Short mmCIF file of C-alpha atoms in Angstrom, two decimals:
data_model
loop_
_atom_site.label_atom_id
_atom_site.label_comp_id
_atom_site.label_asym_id
_atom_site.label_seq_id
_atom_site.Cartn_x
_atom_site.Cartn_y
_atom_site.Cartn_z
CA MET A 1 105.76 106.59 117.20
CA SER A 2 106.97 106.28 120.81
CA LYS A 3 110.65 106.39 121.65
CA THR A 4 110.53 102.86 123.02
CA ARG A 5 109.01 101.54 119.85
CA THR A 6 111.59 103.42 117.74
CA ILE A 7 114.43 101.86 119.72
CA THR A 8 112.86 98.38 119.44
CA LEU A 9 112.54 98.70 115.68
CA GLY A 10 116.08 99.94 115.43
CA ILE A 11 117.39 96.93 117.31
CA PHE A 12 115.24 94.61 115.15
CA PHE A 13 116.57 96.04 111.86
CA ALA A 14 120.14 95.89 113.16
CA PHE A 15 119.59 92.21 113.97
CA VAL A 16 118.19 91.62 110.47
CA VAL A 17 121.24 93.24 108.88
CA LEU A 18 123.43 90.91 110.94
CA LEU A 19 121.45 87.96 109.67
CA LEU A 20 122.08 89.06 106.13
CA PHE A 21 125.84 89.07 106.41
CA LEU A 22 126.93 86.85 109.35
CA PRO A 23 126.97 83.05 109.08
CA LEU A 24 124.97 81.48 111.87
CA PRO A 25 125.05 78.07 113.57
CA SER A 26 122.57 75.53 112.21
CA ILE A 27 120.64 75.36 115.47
CA VAL A 28 120.10 79.15 115.35
CA LEU A 29 118.82 78.99 111.79
CA GLU A 30 116.44 76.21 112.79
CA ILE A 31 115.07 78.41 115.64
CA LEU A 32 114.76 81.37 113.22
CA VAL A 33 112.70 79.23 110.81
CA GLY A 34 110.35 78.43 113.65
CA ILE A 35 110.13 82.08 114.56
CA GLU A 36 109.39 82.98 110.90
CA PHE A 37 106.40 80.55 110.81
CA ALA A 38 105.18 81.85 114.20
CA ALA A 39 105.49 85.46 113.02
CA SER A 40 103.38 84.75 109.98
CA VAL A 41 100.65 83.35 112.19
CA GLY A 42 100.96 86.46 114.30
CA LEU A 43 100.39 88.54 111.23
CA LEU A 44 97.26 86.54 110.50
CA ILE A 45 95.92 87.34 113.96
CA LEU A 46 96.86 91.03 113.55
CA GLY A 47 95.15 91.11 110.15
CA SER A 48 91.93 89.71 111.58
CA LYS A 49 91.85 92.69 113.96
CA ASN A 50 92.30 95.25 111.14
CA SER A 51 95.24 96.74 113.01
CA LEU A 52 96.82 99.96 111.74
CA GLU A 53 100.17 98.42 112.69
CA MET A 54 99.88 95.88 109.82
CA PRO A 55 101.98 97.74 107.22
CA ARG A 56 104.94 98.14 109.66
CA ALA A 57 104.57 94.54 110.85
CA ALA A 58 104.40 93.21 107.29
CA LEU A 59 107.48 95.16 106.25
CA SER A 60 109.43 93.88 109.25
CA PHE A 61 108.31 90.32 108.51
CA SER A 62 109.48 90.66 104.92
CA LEU A 63 112.94 91.74 105.91
CA PHE A 64 113.23 89.04 108.54
CA SER A 65 112.01 86.31 106.15
CA LEU A 66 114.48 87.46 103.47
CA ALA A 67 117.33 87.31 105.97
CA VAL A 68 116.38 83.80 107.10
CA ASN A 69 116.13 82.66 103.50
CA LEU A 70 119.58 84.05 102.75
CA GLY A 71 120.93 82.28 105.79
CA LEU A 72 119.51 78.98 104.62
CA VAL A 73 121.10 79.39 101.17
CA ARG A 74 124.46 80.25 102.70
CA GLU A 75 124.26 77.18 104.92
CA MET A 76 123.44 74.96 102.01
CA LEU A 77 126.32 76.27 99.90
CA THR A 78 128.82 75.70 102.69
CA GLY A 79 128.24 71.98 102.75
CA LEU A 80 124.69 71.00 103.69
CA LYS A 81 123.82 67.56 102.35
CA ILE A 82 120.65 65.50 102.72
CA GLU A 83 122.55 62.80 104.62
CA ASP A 84 124.03 65.32 107.04
CA ALA A 85 121.21 65.75 109.60
CA GLU A 86 123.44 67.44 112.15
CA GLN A 87 123.43 70.83 110.52
CA ILE A 88 119.77 71.75 110.02
CA PRO A 89 117.64 68.65 110.89
CA ILE A 90 114.39 70.24 109.76
CA VAL A 91 115.75 71.07 106.31
CA SER A 92 117.21 67.56 105.86
CA PHE A 93 114.00 65.99 107.11
CA LEU A 94 111.77 68.02 104.75
CA ALA A 95 114.08 67.28 101.83
CA ARG A 96 113.57 63.59 102.37
CA ILE A 97 109.86 63.81 102.87
CA LEU A 98 108.99 66.32 100.12
CA CYS A 99 111.49 65.40 97.41
CA GLN A 100 112.62 61.85 98.38
CA GLY A 101 116.11 62.71 97.21
CA ASN A 102 114.97 63.18 93.58
CA PHE A 103 115.85 66.39 91.83
CA VAL A 104 112.89 66.10 89.43
CA ILE A 105 110.47 66.17 92.35
CA GLY A 106 112.42 69.10 93.76
CA ILE A 107 112.10 71.10 90.45
CA ILE A 108 108.38 70.37 90.32
CA LEU A 109 107.95 71.49 93.97
CA ILE A 110 109.84 74.70 93.27
CA LEU A 111 107.72 75.50 90.24
CA VAL A 112 104.51 74.79 92.08
CA LEU A 113 105.52 76.95 95.02
CA PHE A 114 106.57 79.81 92.74
CA VAL A 115 103.32 79.77 90.82
CA LEU A 116 101.15 79.39 93.90
CA GLY A 117 102.99 81.80 96.11
CA PHE A 118 104.22 84.52 93.76
CA PHE A 119 102.09 84.61 90.63
CA PHE A 120 98.76 83.92 92.38
CA PHE A 121 98.70 84.95 96.04
CA SER A 122 101.14 87.85 95.91
CA ARG A 123 99.76 89.31 92.62
CA GLY A 124 96.26 88.84 93.95
CA LEU A 125 97.22 90.65 97.19
CA GLN A 126 98.62 93.61 95.27
CA TRP A 127 95.43 93.84 93.16
CA THR A 128 93.22 93.61 96.29
CA ILE A 129 95.11 96.37 98.08
CA GLU A 130 95.15 98.68 95.07
CA VAL A 131 91.43 98.28 94.57
CA ALA A 132 90.74 98.92 98.23
CA MET A 133 93.07 101.95 98.19
CA ILE A 134 91.32 103.42 95.12
CA TYR A 135 87.88 102.93 96.68
CA GLU A 136 89.02 104.48 99.92
CA ARG A 137 90.51 107.50 98.11
CA ASP A 138 87.81 108.04 95.50
CA ASN A 139 84.74 107.24 97.49
CA VAL A 140 84.91 106.89 101.27
CA MET A 141 87.50 109.66 101.81
CA TYR A 142 85.47 112.13 99.75
CA GLN A 143 82.37 111.34 101.70
CA LYS A 144 83.96 111.75 105.09
CA LEU A 145 85.82 114.97 104.26
CA CYS A 146 82.72 116.55 102.72
CA VAL A 147 80.63 115.63 105.77
CA ILE A 148 83.26 117.24 108.01
CA ASP A 149 83.33 120.39 105.92
CA ARG A 150 79.53 120.61 105.96
CA GLU A 151 79.39 120.20 109.71
CA LEU A 152 82.06 122.85 110.19
CA TYR A 153 80.20 125.21 107.89
CA ASP A 154 76.92 124.66 109.80
CA GLY A 155 78.69 125.17 113.13
CA THR A 156 77.93 121.62 114.30
CA ILE A 157 81.61 121.02 115.12
CA THR A 158 84.52 123.29 116.02
CA GLU A 159 87.63 123.91 113.87
CA GLU A 160 89.64 121.82 116.25
CA LYS A 161 87.24 118.91 116.01
CA ALA A 162 87.22 119.24 112.24
CA ARG A 163 91.02 119.11 112.12
CA GLU A 164 91.03 116.01 114.28
CA SER A 165 88.43 114.34 112.12
CA LYS A 166 90.27 115.18 108.92
CA GLN A 167 93.54 113.88 110.38
CA LYS A 168 91.82 110.62 111.22
CA VAL A 169 90.53 110.34 107.63
CA GLN A 170 94.02 111.14 106.38
CA ASN A 171 95.49 108.43 108.59
CA GLU A 172 93.08 105.94 107.11
CA ALA A 173 94.16 106.91 103.64
CA ASP A 174 97.83 106.72 104.60
CA PHE A 175 97.18 103.23 105.97
CA PHE A 176 96.16 101.95 102.54
CA SER A 177 99.12 103.64 100.92
CA ALA A 178 101.47 101.99 103.46
CA MET A 179 99.82 98.61 102.85
CA ASN A 180 100.34 99.06 99.15
CA GLY A 181 104.03 99.78 99.76
CA ALA A 182 104.39 96.75 102.04
CA ALA A 183 102.76 94.56 99.34
CA LYS A 184 105.19 95.83 96.72
CA PHE A 185 108.04 95.06 99.06
CA LEU A 186 106.74 91.48 99.33
CA ALA A 187 106.69 91.40 95.54
CA GLY A 188 110.41 92.43 95.67
CA ASN A 189 111.00 89.47 97.92
CA GLU A 190 109.63 87.26 95.15
CA LYS A 191 112.34 88.34 92.73
CA ALA A 192 115.01 88.01 95.39
CA THR A 193 113.84 84.45 96.22
CA ILE A 194 113.83 83.43 92.55
CA ALA A 195 117.37 84.78 92.13
CA LEU A 196 118.60 83.10 95.32
CA THR A 197 117.07 79.80 94.23
CA VAL A 198 118.71 79.88 90.85
CA ILE A 199 122.06 80.90 92.31
CA SER A 200 121.92 78.27 95.06
CA ILE A 201 121.06 75.49 92.56
CA VAL A 202 123.78 76.48 90.07
CA ALA A 203 126.43 77.16 92.68
CA GLY A 204 125.54 74.10 94.73
CA ILE A 205 125.79 71.75 91.78
CA ALA A 206 129.06 73.39 90.72
CA ILE A 207 130.51 72.83 94.19
CA GLU A 208 129.37 69.21 94.32
CA VAL A 209 130.73 68.45 90.84
CA CYS A 210 133.97 70.46 90.84
CA GLN A 211 134.99 70.14 94.51
CA ASN A 212 133.37 66.96 95.73
CA GLY A 213 133.85 64.96 92.53
CA LYS A 214 130.21 63.93 92.07
CA ILE A 215 128.61 63.46 88.76
CA TRP A 216 125.94 66.04 87.86
CA LEU A 217 123.03 63.68 88.54
CA GLU A 218 124.23 62.99 92.05
CA ALA A 219 124.85 66.67 92.58
CA ALA A 220 121.39 67.58 91.38
CA ASN A 221 119.81 64.96 93.64
CA SER A 222 121.75 66.45 96.55
CA VAL A 223 121.33 70.18 95.90
CA ILE A 224 117.91 70.64 94.26
CA PRO A 225 115.84 69.04 97.04
CA LEU A 226 117.52 71.33 99.59
CA ALA A 227 116.78 74.37 97.40
CA ALA A 228 113.18 73.24 97.10
CA VAL A 229 112.92 73.08 100.96
CA ASN A 230 114.37 76.56 101.19
CA VAL A 231 111.69 77.82 98.80
CA PHE A 232 109.04 75.93 100.78
CA ILE A 233 110.19 77.52 104.03
CA PHE A 234 110.08 80.98 102.49
CA VAL A 235 106.80 80.65 100.50
CA ILE A 236 104.46 79.15 103.15
CA PRO A 237 104.92 82.02 105.67
CA LEU A 238 104.63 84.46 102.69
CA LEU A 239 101.27 82.92 101.80
CA ILE A 240 100.08 83.30 105.38
CA ALA A 241 101.31 86.92 105.50
CA SER A 242 99.57 87.68 102.19
CA LEU A 243 96.31 86.26 103.57
CA ALA A 244 96.71 88.40 106.66
CA MET A 245 97.23 91.57 104.66
CA GLY A 246 94.28 90.75 102.42
CA MET A 247 92.06 90.27 105.48
CA CYS A 248 93.19 93.59 106.86
CA VAL A 249 92.26 95.63 103.80
CA THR A 250 88.98 93.90 103.04
CA LYS A 251 87.39 94.82 106.33
CA GLU A 252 83.76 96.02 106.44
CA PRO A 253 83.62 99.82 105.72
CA GLU A 254 82.70 102.05 108.57
CA GLU A 255 79.53 104.08 108.44
CA VAL A 256 79.99 107.86 108.01
CA ASN A 257 78.40 109.84 110.79
CA THR A 258 76.34 112.66 109.33
CA SER A 259 74.60 115.73 110.68
CA ASP A 260 71.08 117.01 109.82
CA SER A 261 72.24 119.15 106.89
CA GLU A 262 72.94 118.84 103.21
CA GLU A 263 75.78 116.32 103.03
CA LEU A 264 77.60 114.05 100.62
CA GLU A 265 76.38 110.49 101.13
CA GLY A 266 78.09 107.51 99.51
CA SER A 267 76.21 105.24 97.15
CA LYS A 268 76.59 102.48 99.74
CA PHE A 269 73.99 104.15 101.94
CA ASP A 270 70.29 103.22 101.70
CA TYR A 271 69.44 106.54 100.14
CA PRO A 272 65.99 105.56 98.73
CA TRP A 273 64.77 106.43 102.25
CA PHE A 274 65.79 110.05 101.68
CA LYS A 275 62.89 112.05 100.33
CA PHE A 276 64.73 114.86 98.57
CA VAL A 277 67.91 113.78 96.88
CA LEU A 278 70.48 115.31 94.55
CA GLU A 279 72.66 112.64 92.86
CA ILE A 280 75.86 113.68 91.23
CA GLY A 281 78.40 111.99 88.98
CA ARG A 282 81.99 111.59 90.09
CA GLY A 283 83.13 114.53 88.04
CA LEU A 284 80.94 116.80 90.11
CA ILE A 285 82.22 115.67 93.54
CA PRO A 286 84.70 118.63 93.81
CA LEU A 287 81.59 120.90 93.89
CA VAL A 288 80.86 119.67 97.43
CA ASP A 289 84.48 119.91 98.61
CA TYR A 290 84.07 122.97 100.78
CA GLU A 291 87.71 123.19 101.81
CA ASN A 292 88.89 123.42 98.22
CA GLY A 293 86.36 125.97 97.06
CA GLY A 294 83.28 123.84 96.45
CA LYS A 295 80.18 126.00 97.01
CA LEU A 296 77.41 123.66 96.01
CA LEU A 297 76.25 122.73 99.55
CA GLU A 298 76.31 126.42 100.54
CA LEU A 299 74.26 127.37 97.47
CA ILE A 300 71.74 124.59 98.10
CA THR A 301 71.18 125.83 101.68
CA LYS A 302 70.75 129.37 100.35
CA THR A 303 68.41 128.27 97.60
CA ARG A 304 66.23 126.31 100.01
CA ARG A 305 65.96 129.31 102.32
CA GLU A 306 65.11 131.81 99.52
CA VAL A 307 62.52 129.50 97.85
CA ALA A 308 60.96 128.66 101.19
CA GLU A 309 60.49 132.39 101.98
CA SER A 310 59.04 133.16 98.55
CA LEU A 311 56.60 130.27 98.57
CA GLY A 312 55.79 130.46 102.29
CA MET A 313 56.60 126.78 102.85
CA GLU A 314 59.18 124.61 104.50
CA VAL A 315 61.72 123.00 102.16
CA PRO A 316 63.30 119.80 103.51
CA LYS A 317 67.02 119.32 103.53
CA VAL A 318 68.61 117.89 100.43
CA ARG A 319 70.77 114.81 100.50
CA VAL A 320 73.68 114.99 98.07
CA ILE A 321 74.78 111.53 96.88
CA ASP A 322 77.54 110.48 94.50
CA ASN A 323 76.12 107.98 92.03
CA ILE A 324 78.60 106.05 89.97
CA GLU A 325 75.85 105.06 87.53
CA LEU A 326 75.63 108.65 86.33
CA ALA A 327 77.93 110.15 83.74
CA PRO A 328 80.89 112.02 85.39
CA MET A 329 79.34 115.48 84.82
CA GLU A 330 75.70 114.43 85.13
CA TYR A 331 73.28 115.09 88.04
CA CYS A 332 69.79 113.99 88.89
CA ILE A 333 67.18 115.46 91.36
CA LYS A 334 64.77 112.97 92.90
CA ILE A 335 61.69 113.36 95.05
CA LYS A 336 60.62 110.25 96.98
CA GLY A 337 62.96 108.20 94.77
CA ILE A 338 61.32 109.42 91.54
CA GLU A 339 63.33 111.50 89.07
CA ALA A 340 62.16 115.12 88.97
CA GLY A 341 64.95 116.61 86.90
CA LYS A 342 68.17 115.59 85.24
CA SER A 343 70.90 117.38 83.34
CA GLU A 344 74.62 117.45 82.56
CA ILE A 345 77.27 120.13 83.15
CA LYS A 346 79.57 120.97 80.29
CA PRO A 347 83.08 119.82 81.08
CA ASP A 348 84.64 123.30 80.54
CA THR A 349 82.34 124.94 83.13
CA ASN A 350 84.16 126.14 86.26
CA VAL A 351 83.31 124.94 89.77
CA LEU A 352 81.34 128.09 90.88
CA ASP A 353 79.27 128.29 87.68
CA SER A 354 78.50 124.58 87.82
CA SER A 355 77.27 124.96 91.38
CA LYS A 356 75.10 127.92 90.41
CA ILE A 357 73.55 125.97 87.46
CA ILE A 358 72.63 123.08 89.74
CA ALA A 359 71.24 125.40 92.44
CA ARG A 360 69.04 127.24 89.86
CA HIS A 361 67.75 123.91 88.54
CA LEU A 362 67.04 122.80 92.11
CA ALA A 363 65.05 126.01 92.73
CA GLU A 364 62.98 125.36 89.59
CA ILE A 365 62.27 121.83 90.74
CA ILE A 366 61.16 123.04 94.16
CA ARG A 367 58.76 125.54 92.62
CA THR A 368 57.44 123.12 90.05
CA HIS A 369 56.87 120.31 92.60
CA ALA A 370 55.94 122.51 95.51
CA ASP A 371 52.79 120.51 96.31
CA GLU A 372 54.78 117.25 96.50
CA ILE A 373 57.51 118.82 98.57
CA ARG A 374 55.01 120.19 101.08
CA GLU A 375 54.02 116.61 101.81
CA LEU A 376 57.59 115.49 102.53
#
């Protein structure tokens, strides 16, 4: 992060802290409400561009929105009434339009907003991000890292290029983790808003009854519509922000660039076009992780070379694909899309022995189907 950006964020967070503790004029709160809605639309635009800045922007928006919400509650408790349009005109106007001065309508509006905003959109957002994060970590990230390791092993790329590529993959994984954290912070805002709403209603009615001498029905008709508007002002931007974050994490996956060597391909690729394929279950994916001791790709290359020399023929490169339809420790060898051999590794077999077992089986398949392989 640049120094300028760090200073800017520091100033912003200091401003948010001031919003949390300092009472503000009504006109300032009205301006801040407008900024809150504009910021949520800005997040929507940012989300449509799949920006890596989304987690930081969403977190900043959450803090700002919470501060504005607290300011509105403070203003209400210090004497805001529906009839008093001089303090926050937009709040008074919405209270008349949405609730018509009726506390029952206000309660219904609050419940609808809570259900719609918190228990549907926000929970759905968390689920969407978690699923996207798991897919990125367990599928796409494995693919990309294994391709990088294979290219480094074959000498297609330099160590420096491999480090840069791995850092890029790590940044993508960190992005999903950051998005998950931002979504959980939004979920924390839910609880804070529920608490603020309950406190503002109870305290507001108590003030109207005990200090202003109103009966409880008049107090409820005065306070609850204002509390409902506060919830409305908080929830609508939250829904827009949730939509923006959902758009950002459900972008189309990028294709993995591969070299002309044995590589790990994801099941999303159109692998029926590959003529010589080794499919592996998820439990066998560590076998192709070269950086962490996986030797399968190296043994496949060695096996191809040795069998080719012994049979006096050219053996095509083998595409290694993770197939979620296989059992975790199962693998399948296919020639032109047709199964030529299939087996399963015992769970207690170590990484090196598992790789050797698969490589020996592959050698047997090449010898048995030599005539077919010559035509590939």
